[in-house]
Short mmCIF file of C-alpha atoms and ligand atoms in Angstrom, two decimals:
data_model
loop_
_atom_site.label_atom_id
_atom_site.label_comp_id
_atom_site.label_asym_id
_atom_site.label_seq_id
_atom_site.Cartn_x
_atom_site.Cartn_y
_atom_site.Cartn_z
CA MET A 1 32.87 20.66 15.59
CA LYS A 2 32.67 23.06 13.57
CA SER A 3 30.56 26.12 13.29
CA ASN A 4 26.90 27.21 11.42
CA ASN A 5 27.63 28.47 7.71
CA ILE A 6 26.69 31.21 9.28
CA THR A 7 29.52 32.51 11.11
CA ARG A 8 28.84 33.05 14.60
CA ARG A 9 30.35 37.08 13.78
CA GLY A 10 27.93 37.32 10.11
CA PHE A 11 25.00 35.80 12.71
CA ILE A 12 25.17 38.72 15.33
CA GLN A 13 25.43 41.16 12.27
CA LYS A 14 22.69 40.42 11.37
CA SER A 15 20.23 39.53 13.62
CA ALA A 16 21.55 42.79 15.00
CA LEU A 17 20.59 44.92 12.27
CA GLY A 18 17.13 43.07 11.88
CA ALA A 19 16.38 44.23 16.15
CA GLY A 20 17.60 47.51 15.22
CA ALA A 21 19.83 49.22 18.07
CA VAL A 22 17.58 46.36 20.36
CA MET A 23 19.91 44.62 22.63
CA LEU A 24 19.40 40.63 21.14
CA SER A 25 17.02 38.47 23.21
CA PRO A 26 18.64 34.91 25.40
CA VAL A 27 17.15 33.10 22.24
CA LEU A 28 18.75 34.81 19.84
CA THR A 29 21.96 34.44 21.76
CA ALA A 30 21.55 30.93 22.25
CA LEU A 31 21.33 30.02 18.28
CA ALA A 32 24.36 32.25 17.23
CA VAL A 33 26.45 30.32 19.23
CA ASP A 34 25.12 27.43 18.87
CA LYS A 35 27.25 24.90 16.40
CA ARG A 36 26.28 22.02 14.03
CA MET A 37 27.96 18.90 14.43
CA GLY A 38 29.66 17.27 11.80
CA ILE A 39 29.42 13.87 11.05
CA ALA A 40 31.42 11.22 9.27
CA LEU A 41 29.29 7.98 7.30
CA VAL A 42 31.05 4.76 7.56
CA GLY A 43 29.61 2.72 4.56
CA LEU A 44 28.68 4.49 1.68
CA GLY A 45 25.60 2.10 -0.01
CA GLY A 46 21.67 2.06 -0.07
CA TYR A 47 20.87 3.82 3.02
CA ALA A 48 23.53 6.21 3.78
CA GLY A 49 23.27 7.12 0.09
CA GLY A 50 18.99 6.82 -0.41
CA GLN A 51 18.36 8.26 3.59
CA LEU A 52 20.88 9.15 5.73
CA ALA A 53 23.55 11.23 2.48
CA PRO A 54 20.47 13.63 1.60
CA ALA A 55 18.89 14.06 4.97
CA LEU A 56 21.94 15.78 6.45
CA GLN A 57 20.76 18.34 3.87
CA GLN A 58 17.44 18.76 5.67
CA THR A 59 19.23 18.62 9.09
CA LYS A 60 19.60 21.68 11.64
CA ASN A 61 21.56 20.56 14.27
CA CYS A 62 24.48 18.36 12.78
CA TYR A 63 26.21 18.08 8.47
CA LEU A 64 27.16 15.86 6.96
CA ALA A 65 30.96 16.78 7.00
CA GLY A 66 33.13 13.21 6.59
CA LEU A 67 33.04 10.38 5.00
CA VAL A 68 34.21 6.97 5.08
CA THR A 69 34.41 3.86 2.06
CA GLY A 70 36.51 1.27 0.92
CA THR A 71 36.14 2.78 -2.36
CA PRO A 72 38.07 5.23 -3.52
CA SER A 73 35.78 5.64 -6.88
CA LYS A 74 32.51 6.79 -4.29
CA ALA A 75 34.86 8.72 -2.18
CA GLU A 76 35.32 11.09 -5.26
CA ALA A 77 31.83 10.75 -6.29
CA TRP A 78 30.11 12.13 -2.74
CA GLY A 79 33.20 13.95 -2.19
CA LYS A 80 31.73 16.20 -4.93
CA LYS A 81 28.46 15.87 -4.97
CA TYR A 82 28.51 16.71 -0.52
CA ASN A 83 31.53 19.17 -0.68
CA ILE A 84 33.03 17.19 1.39
CA PRO A 85 37.27 18.15 1.44
CA GLN A 86 39.52 15.74 1.08
CA LYS A 87 40.83 15.49 4.72
CA ASN A 88 37.61 14.41 5.83
CA ILE A 89 37.54 11.05 3.90
CA TYR A 90 38.44 8.27 5.38
CA ASN A 91 38.98 4.54 4.13
CA TYR A 92 39.30 1.37 6.25
CA GLN A 93 42.74 1.22 7.12
CA ASN A 94 43.00 5.23 8.22
CA PHE A 95 40.04 5.42 10.21
CA ASP A 96 41.46 5.85 12.76
CA GLU A 97 43.50 9.02 12.35
CA ILE A 98 39.72 10.54 12.14
CA ALA A 99 40.49 10.74 15.94
CA LYS A 100 42.77 13.89 14.57
CA ASN A 101 39.84 15.89 12.78
CA PRO A 102 38.45 18.39 14.57
CA ASP A 103 35.50 18.63 12.28
CA ILE A 104 34.16 14.99 13.33
CA ASP A 105 32.27 14.95 16.03
CA ILE A 106 30.13 11.79 14.84
CA VAL A 107 30.83 8.72 12.81
CA TYR A 108 27.88 7.25 12.29
CA ILE A 109 28.06 3.52 10.53
CA VAL A 110 26.25 1.66 7.99
CA LEU A 111 28.74 -1.37 7.32
CA PRO A 112 26.87 -4.58 7.27
CA VAL A 113 25.83 -5.81 10.57
CA SER A 114 29.77 -7.98 11.32
CA MET A 115 30.74 -4.99 10.58
CA HIS A 116 29.54 -2.80 13.50
CA LYS A 117 30.98 -3.83 16.56
CA GLU A 118 34.72 -3.19 14.92
CA PHE A 119 33.86 0.20 13.35
CA THR A 120 31.76 1.40 17.43
CA ILE A 121 34.94 0.78 19.30
CA ARG A 122 37.28 2.12 16.59
CA ALA A 123 35.35 5.00 16.44
CA ALA A 124 35.51 5.67 20.47
CA GLN A 125 38.82 4.56 20.96
CA ALA A 126 39.21 7.44 18.33
CA GLY A 127 36.92 10.19 20.74
CA LYS A 128 34.29 10.21 18.60
CA HIS A 129 30.38 9.78 19.42
CA VAL A 130 28.59 7.22 17.68
CA ILE A 131 25.18 6.40 15.68
CA CYS A 132 25.51 2.79 14.94
CA GLU A 133 23.12 1.47 12.69
CA LYS A 134 20.57 -1.48 13.36
CA PRO A 135 20.71 -4.41 14.13
CA MET A 136 23.26 -3.40 16.59
CA ALA A 137 25.63 -6.59 16.46
CA LEU A 138 25.84 -10.05 15.47
CA ASN A 139 24.18 -10.68 18.77
CA ALA A 140 23.56 -9.79 22.46
CA ALA A 141 27.42 -10.38 23.61
CA GLU A 142 29.19 -7.96 21.15
CA CYS A 143 26.58 -5.16 22.10
CA ARG A 144 27.92 -5.41 25.36
CA GLU A 145 31.37 -4.90 24.28
CA MET A 146 30.18 -2.08 22.43
CA ILE A 147 28.70 -0.47 25.68
CA ALA A 148 31.84 -0.97 27.28
CA ALA A 149 33.93 0.77 24.79
CA CYS A 150 31.90 3.91 24.41
CA LYS A 151 31.70 3.84 28.46
CA LYS A 152 35.01 3.61 27.98
CA ALA A 153 35.79 5.96 25.85
CA ASN A 154 33.60 7.80 27.68
CA ARG A 155 31.78 8.55 24.45
CA LEU A 156 27.78 8.55 24.01
CA LEU A 157 26.44 5.46 21.29
CA SER A 158 23.22 5.18 19.98
CA ILE A 159 21.43 3.04 17.58
CA GLY A 160 19.71 4.38 14.38
CA TYR A 161 16.12 3.66 15.55
CA ARG A 162 14.79 6.41 14.07
CA LEU A 163 11.00 5.09 15.00
CA HIS A 164 11.53 6.64 18.22
CA PHE A 165 11.74 10.39 16.66
CA GLU A 166 8.61 9.37 14.50
CA PRO A 167 5.22 11.14 15.28
CA HIS A 168 2.90 7.72 14.49
CA THR A 169 5.09 5.91 17.04
CA LEU A 170 5.35 8.06 19.34
CA GLU A 171 1.50 8.08 19.78
CA VAL A 172 1.20 4.51 19.81
CA MET A 173 4.18 4.34 22.17
CA ARG A 174 1.63 7.29 24.14
CA LEU A 175 -1.28 5.27 23.76
CA GLY A 176 0.20 1.77 24.99
CA GLN A 177 2.68 3.17 28.05
CA LYS A 178 -0.13 4.80 29.69
CA LYS A 179 -2.88 2.94 28.75
CA VAL A 180 -4.63 5.59 26.99
CA LEU A 181 -7.44 2.82 25.95
CA GLY A 182 -6.61 0.53 29.29
CA LYS A 183 -4.07 -2.40 29.68
CA VAL A 184 -2.71 -3.70 26.02
CA THR A 185 -4.21 -7.30 26.14
CA GLU A 186 -2.67 -8.03 22.76
CA ILE A 187 -0.04 -7.22 19.54
CA ASP A 188 0.12 -8.82 16.62
CA ASN A 189 2.60 -7.15 14.25
CA GLY A 190 5.15 -8.12 11.47
CA ASN A 191 8.02 -7.01 9.65
CA GLY A 192 9.01 -7.68 6.74
CA PHE A 193 9.21 -7.66 2.59
CA THR A 194 10.11 -10.21 -0.11
CA TYR A 195 13.88 -9.93 -1.11
CA ARG A 196 14.44 -10.02 -4.77
CA GLY A 197 18.25 -8.56 -4.78
CA ASP A 198 21.35 -10.21 -5.51
CA PRO A 199 21.67 -13.28 -4.13
CA ASN A 200 25.65 -13.07 -3.36
CA ALA A 201 24.70 -10.05 -0.92
CA TRP A 202 26.33 -9.87 2.80
CA ARG A 203 22.57 -9.68 3.54
CA LEU A 204 22.30 -13.94 2.79
CA LYS A 205 25.38 -14.67 4.04
CA LYS A 206 25.64 -15.55 7.56
CA ALA A 207 29.10 -14.33 8.60
CA LEU A 208 28.02 -10.71 7.94
CA ALA A 209 24.36 -10.32 8.36
CA GLY A 210 24.27 -12.20 11.20
CA GLY A 211 20.92 -14.23 10.50
CA GLY A 212 18.37 -12.57 7.68
CA GLY A 213 14.45 -11.30 7.87
CA LEU A 214 15.19 -11.83 11.61
CA MET A 215 17.98 -9.62 11.90
CA ASP A 216 16.86 -6.99 9.26
CA MET A 217 13.48 -6.71 9.63
CA GLY A 218 12.41 -8.19 12.71
CA ILE A 219 14.51 -6.50 15.21
CA TYR A 220 11.28 -4.10 14.08
CA ALA A 221 8.82 -5.95 15.43
CA ILE A 222 10.21 -6.76 18.67
CA GLN A 223 10.98 -3.53 19.21
CA GLY A 224 7.05 -2.37 17.98
CA ALA A 225 5.98 -4.67 20.81
CA ARG A 226 8.45 -4.16 23.28
CA TYR A 227 7.76 0.22 22.95
CA THR A 228 3.60 -0.24 23.06
CA LEU A 229 3.86 -2.10 26.28
CA GLY A 230 6.84 -0.40 27.20
CA GLU A 231 7.65 -3.81 28.98
CA GLU A 232 10.38 -6.01 28.35
CA PRO A 233 9.93 -10.05 27.50
CA ILE A 234 11.38 -12.56 29.80
CA ALA A 235 10.35 -15.88 27.54
CA VAL A 236 9.87 -16.56 23.76
CA LYS A 237 8.78 -19.74 21.20
CA ALA A 238 9.76 -19.20 17.56
CA THR A 239 9.11 -21.63 14.83
CA GLN A 240 10.67 -20.85 11.05
CA GLU A 241 9.84 -21.74 7.30
CA LYS A 242 11.61 -21.48 3.94
CA THR A 243 10.24 -21.72 1.03
CA ARG A 244 13.31 -20.77 -1.10
CA PRO A 245 15.64 -22.61 0.78
CA ASP A 246 17.94 -22.53 -2.25
CA PHE A 247 18.24 -18.37 -2.11
CA PHE A 248 18.36 -18.73 2.06
CA LYS A 249 20.83 -21.42 2.59
CA GLU A 250 22.65 -19.67 4.99
CA VAL A 251 20.12 -17.18 6.45
CA ASP A 252 17.06 -17.42 7.94
CA GLU A 253 13.55 -17.36 5.61
CA THR A 254 9.99 -16.49 8.13
CA ILE A 255 10.07 -16.89 11.35
CA TYR A 256 7.55 -16.48 14.04
CA TRP A 257 7.31 -15.71 17.24
CA GLU A 258 5.45 -15.59 20.35
CA LEU A 259 6.51 -12.99 23.27
CA LYS A 260 5.98 -13.52 27.09
CA PHE A 261 6.03 -10.43 28.62
CA PRO A 262 5.12 -9.81 32.21
CA GLY A 263 1.96 -7.76 32.59
CA GLY A 264 1.12 -11.00 30.86
CA ALA A 265 -0.20 -9.40 27.61
CA LYS A 266 -0.44 -11.85 24.45
CA SER A 267 2.23 -10.37 21.52
CA THR A 268 2.32 -12.36 18.10
CA GLY A 269 5.19 -11.25 16.12
CA LYS A 270 7.15 -12.57 12.58
CA SER A 271 9.90 -11.36 10.22
CA SER A 272 10.06 -12.19 5.95
CA TYR A 273 12.66 -11.92 3.64
CA ASN A 274 10.21 -13.38 1.42
CA ASN A 275 6.35 -11.26 2.39
CA ASP A 276 5.34 -7.65 2.50
CA TRP A 277 4.51 -6.77 6.08
CA GLY A 278 4.60 -3.79 7.89
CA TYR A 279 1.99 -3.56 10.28
CA LEU A 280 1.93 -3.60 14.32
CA HIS A 281 -2.16 -3.93 15.89
CA ALA A 282 -2.72 -3.87 19.41
CA LYS A 283 -5.99 -4.80 21.27
CA ALA A 284 -6.92 -2.75 24.49
CA GLU A 285 -8.79 -3.07 27.08
CA HIS A 286 -11.50 -0.36 26.01
CA GLY A 287 -10.08 0.02 21.87
CA THR A 288 -7.59 -0.85 19.44
CA PHE A 289 -5.21 1.27 17.86
CA GLU A 290 -2.57 0.06 14.98
CA LEU A 291 0.17 1.50 11.95
CA GLU A 292 0.56 0.24 9.23
CA PRO A 293 2.72 0.94 7.59
CA ALA A 294 4.37 0.66 10.89
CA TYR A 295 8.03 1.07 10.04
CA GLY A 296 9.47 1.92 7.07
CA TYR A 297 10.31 5.97 5.81
CA GLY A 298 7.84 5.87 2.93
CA GLY A 299 5.14 7.33 5.45
CA LEU A 300 3.78 5.91 8.47
CA ASP A 301 -0.66 5.55 9.45
CA GLY A 302 -2.74 4.41 11.50
CA LYS A 303 -5.87 3.98 12.99
CA VAL A 304 -7.35 4.61 16.68
CA ASN A 305 -10.36 2.53 17.08
CA ASP A 306 -10.72 2.72 13.13
CA LYS A 307 -10.88 5.94 12.39
CA PRO A 308 -7.42 8.25 11.26
CA MET A 309 -4.86 8.74 13.53
CA ASN A 310 -4.83 12.20 10.80
CA ILE A 311 -0.72 12.87 12.18
CA LEU A 312 2.14 14.14 9.57
CA ASN A 313 4.99 12.59 8.36
CA ILE A 314 8.32 14.30 8.85
CA ASN A 315 11.81 13.36 7.95
CA GLN A 316 12.26 10.54 10.33
CA GLN A 317 16.75 10.44 9.50
CA ALA A 318 16.37 14.03 9.77
CA ALA A 319 14.99 14.35 13.05
CA GLN A 320 17.45 11.51 15.06
CA MET A 321 20.48 12.53 13.24
CA ASP A 322 19.34 16.09 14.74
CA ASP A 323 18.25 14.72 18.15
CA PHE A 324 21.39 13.04 18.84
CA ALA A 325 24.00 15.38 17.97
CA THR A 326 22.16 17.49 20.57
CA CYS A 327 22.48 15.04 22.98
CA VAL A 328 26.27 15.55 22.28
CA ARG A 329 25.80 18.62 22.56
CA LEU A 330 24.07 18.44 25.74
CA LYS A 331 26.30 15.37 26.65
CA LYS A 332 23.11 13.74 27.42
CA GLN A 333 22.07 9.91 26.75
CA SER A 334 19.73 9.73 23.78
CA ARG A 335 16.21 8.06 24.06
CA VAL A 336 18.25 5.23 21.72
CA PRO A 337 21.49 4.58 23.60
CA GLY A 338 23.32 1.43 23.11
CA GLU A 339 21.29 -0.46 26.16
CA GLU A 340 17.80 -0.23 23.89
CA GLY A 341 19.95 -2.19 20.82
CA LEU A 342 21.40 -4.86 23.17
CA LYS A 343 17.41 -5.04 24.53
CA ASP A 344 16.01 -6.47 21.31
CA MET A 345 19.27 -8.58 20.49
CA LYS A 346 18.30 -10.02 23.68
CA VAL A 347 15.24 -11.46 22.51
CA VAL A 348 16.72 -11.96 19.06
CA ASP A 349 19.26 -14.59 19.74
CA ALA A 350 16.39 -16.39 22.54
CA ILE A 351 13.94 -16.77 19.04
CA TYR A 352 17.05 -18.86 17.58
CA ARG A 353 17.81 -20.66 20.36
CA SER A 354 14.47 -21.32 20.60
CA LEU A 355 14.00 -22.61 16.35
CA ASP A 356 16.77 -24.89 18.04
CA SER A 357 15.47 -25.93 20.51
CA GLY A 358 11.77 -25.98 19.43
CA LYS A 359 11.01 -24.68 23.34
CA TRP A 360 10.35 -21.78 25.22
CA GLU A 361 13.67 -20.05 25.67
CA ASN A 362 14.25 -17.59 28.81
CA VAL A 363 15.40 -13.73 27.29
P1 NAD B 1 24.42 -1.62 1.34
O1 NAD B 1 25.02 -3.15 1.49
O2 NAD B 1 23.39 -0.79 0.07
O3 NAD B 1 25.53 -1.10 2.38
C1 NAD B 1 26.60 -2.08 2.88
C2 NAD B 1 28.00 -0.58 2.24
O4 NAD B 1 29.42 -1.09 3.23
C3 NAD B 1 28.05 -0.79 1.34
O5 NAD B 1 28.58 0.70 0.26
C4 NAD B 1 29.54 -1.62 0.75
O6 NAD B 1 30.17 -1.30 0.40
C5 NAD B 1 30.24 -1.25 2.09
N1 NAD B 1 30.55 -2.49 2.79
C6 NAD B 1 32.10 -2.83 3.45
N2 NAD B 1 32.12 -4.24 4.08
C7 NAD B 1 31.57 -5.27 3.45
C8 NAD B 1 31.48 -6.09 2.76
N3 NAD B 1 32.33 -6.78 3.60
N4 NAD B 1 30.19 -6.24 2.52
C9 NAD B 1 30.11 -6.08 1.60
N5 NAD B 1 29.28 -4.38 2.03
C10 NAD B 1 30.65 -3.74 2.46
O7 NAD B 1 23.77 -1.95 2.68
P2 NAD B 1 22.84 -1.16 3.67
O8 NAD B 1 21.03 -1.36 3.20
O9 NAD B 1 22.91 0.47 3.65
O10 NAD B 1 22.91 -1.05 5.00
C11 NAD B 1 23.65 -1.22 5.64
C12 NAD B 1 23.06 -1.25 6.92
O11 NAD B 1 22.43 0.19 7.47
C13 NAD B 1 22.70 -2.14 8.35
O12 NAD B 1 23.45 -2.22 9.26
C14 NAD B 1 20.79 -1.86 7.68
O13 NAD B 1 20.29 -3.19 8.58
C15 NAD B 1 21.24 -0.84 8.01
N6 NAD B 1 19.86 0.05 6.97
C16 NAD B 1 19.24 0.63 8.54
C17 NAD B 1 17.85 1.25 7.80
C18 NAD B 1 17.48 1.66 8.68
O14 NAD B 1 15.87 2.45 8.05
N7 NAD B 1 16.88 2.56 10.22
C19 NAD B 1 17.32 0.64 6.47
C20 NAD B 1 17.99 0.17 5.52
C21 NAD B 1 19.60 -0.39 6.17
#
């Protein structure tokens, strides 16, 4: 753990000067002893470069302290851009030496899905707390191994579920879970985008991605239903379609599902790599609410009974990482622990089983 840019002594001097001869208030004293957590990003691809590193320039409780990459040219360019000392830059082979580095408190895994388990476990064994990107792993069994390894190492594990810190989403959780408009009776939601990228990318390889649109995008829609109702689904029935089978040779393109919840709400969802979806519609006994866009980070929007929610958007990633840094400082479980990732992966596994069996499958 490294102190904030403002050194403790400097802060106390400045605060004391600002406060004249008056004693520091308890709040100022708390701030003065506050420390920012050092985060190392593992995998310097699109999400790390486009969202997480910029967000770490806005965070208050943590900062970008280290890098882990297999590409020496990225190590150099990122190191310069973000002023990261050479001693805090690792590759996938020497990564375990991070155990000896007191600058790094948290390791954030932003790699292809097939690498999440290995790097989560290695990070925990190196004594670091872990944030792992979604989907948590290739399947629920891997999630369980990751949770067990972090518990054994006495390290906190969190999943990169940024929406749990996003105000429109928090409002939907409140409306649904607190039954503000009565009990939610129906949810329909979907998430997807039209994949036009590299046909050789890891996202299209089953061994690296675990699956296609469902793993990458559908996970949000599954979670949308879960957090709107505040219930866990019992069973699922799914169907799929492929309009570009040559492109999506190994992974799913579009999947439709129905979830059975204990409270009896009707819940339909869909995921796609071939449709631009991103909505959540909920119908309750005494009204409706919705989000559209519901799952991205370019700004969410919502309505309650067809009237705008009028909620401001925030930097979701900064809020998510700041919260985890606080959890680490307070030794407190994150609101999105590994168990939350596991719950979604159990549904994903059941959806794939249902595609194979053509029947309802228990979650
Ligand atoms: P990306 O392809 O842009 O980056 C992946 C990184 O992993 C690259 O730096 C690549 O060099 C590295 N890598 C290491 N070994 C590799 C291998 N064998 N094959 C391919 N790449 C390898 O991917 P991304 O979009 O940054 O996604 C990374 C993770 O972040 C995924 O789990 C993804 O689901 C997640 N993600 C989350 C969000 C979100 O909103 N929470 C958004 C985008 C991505």
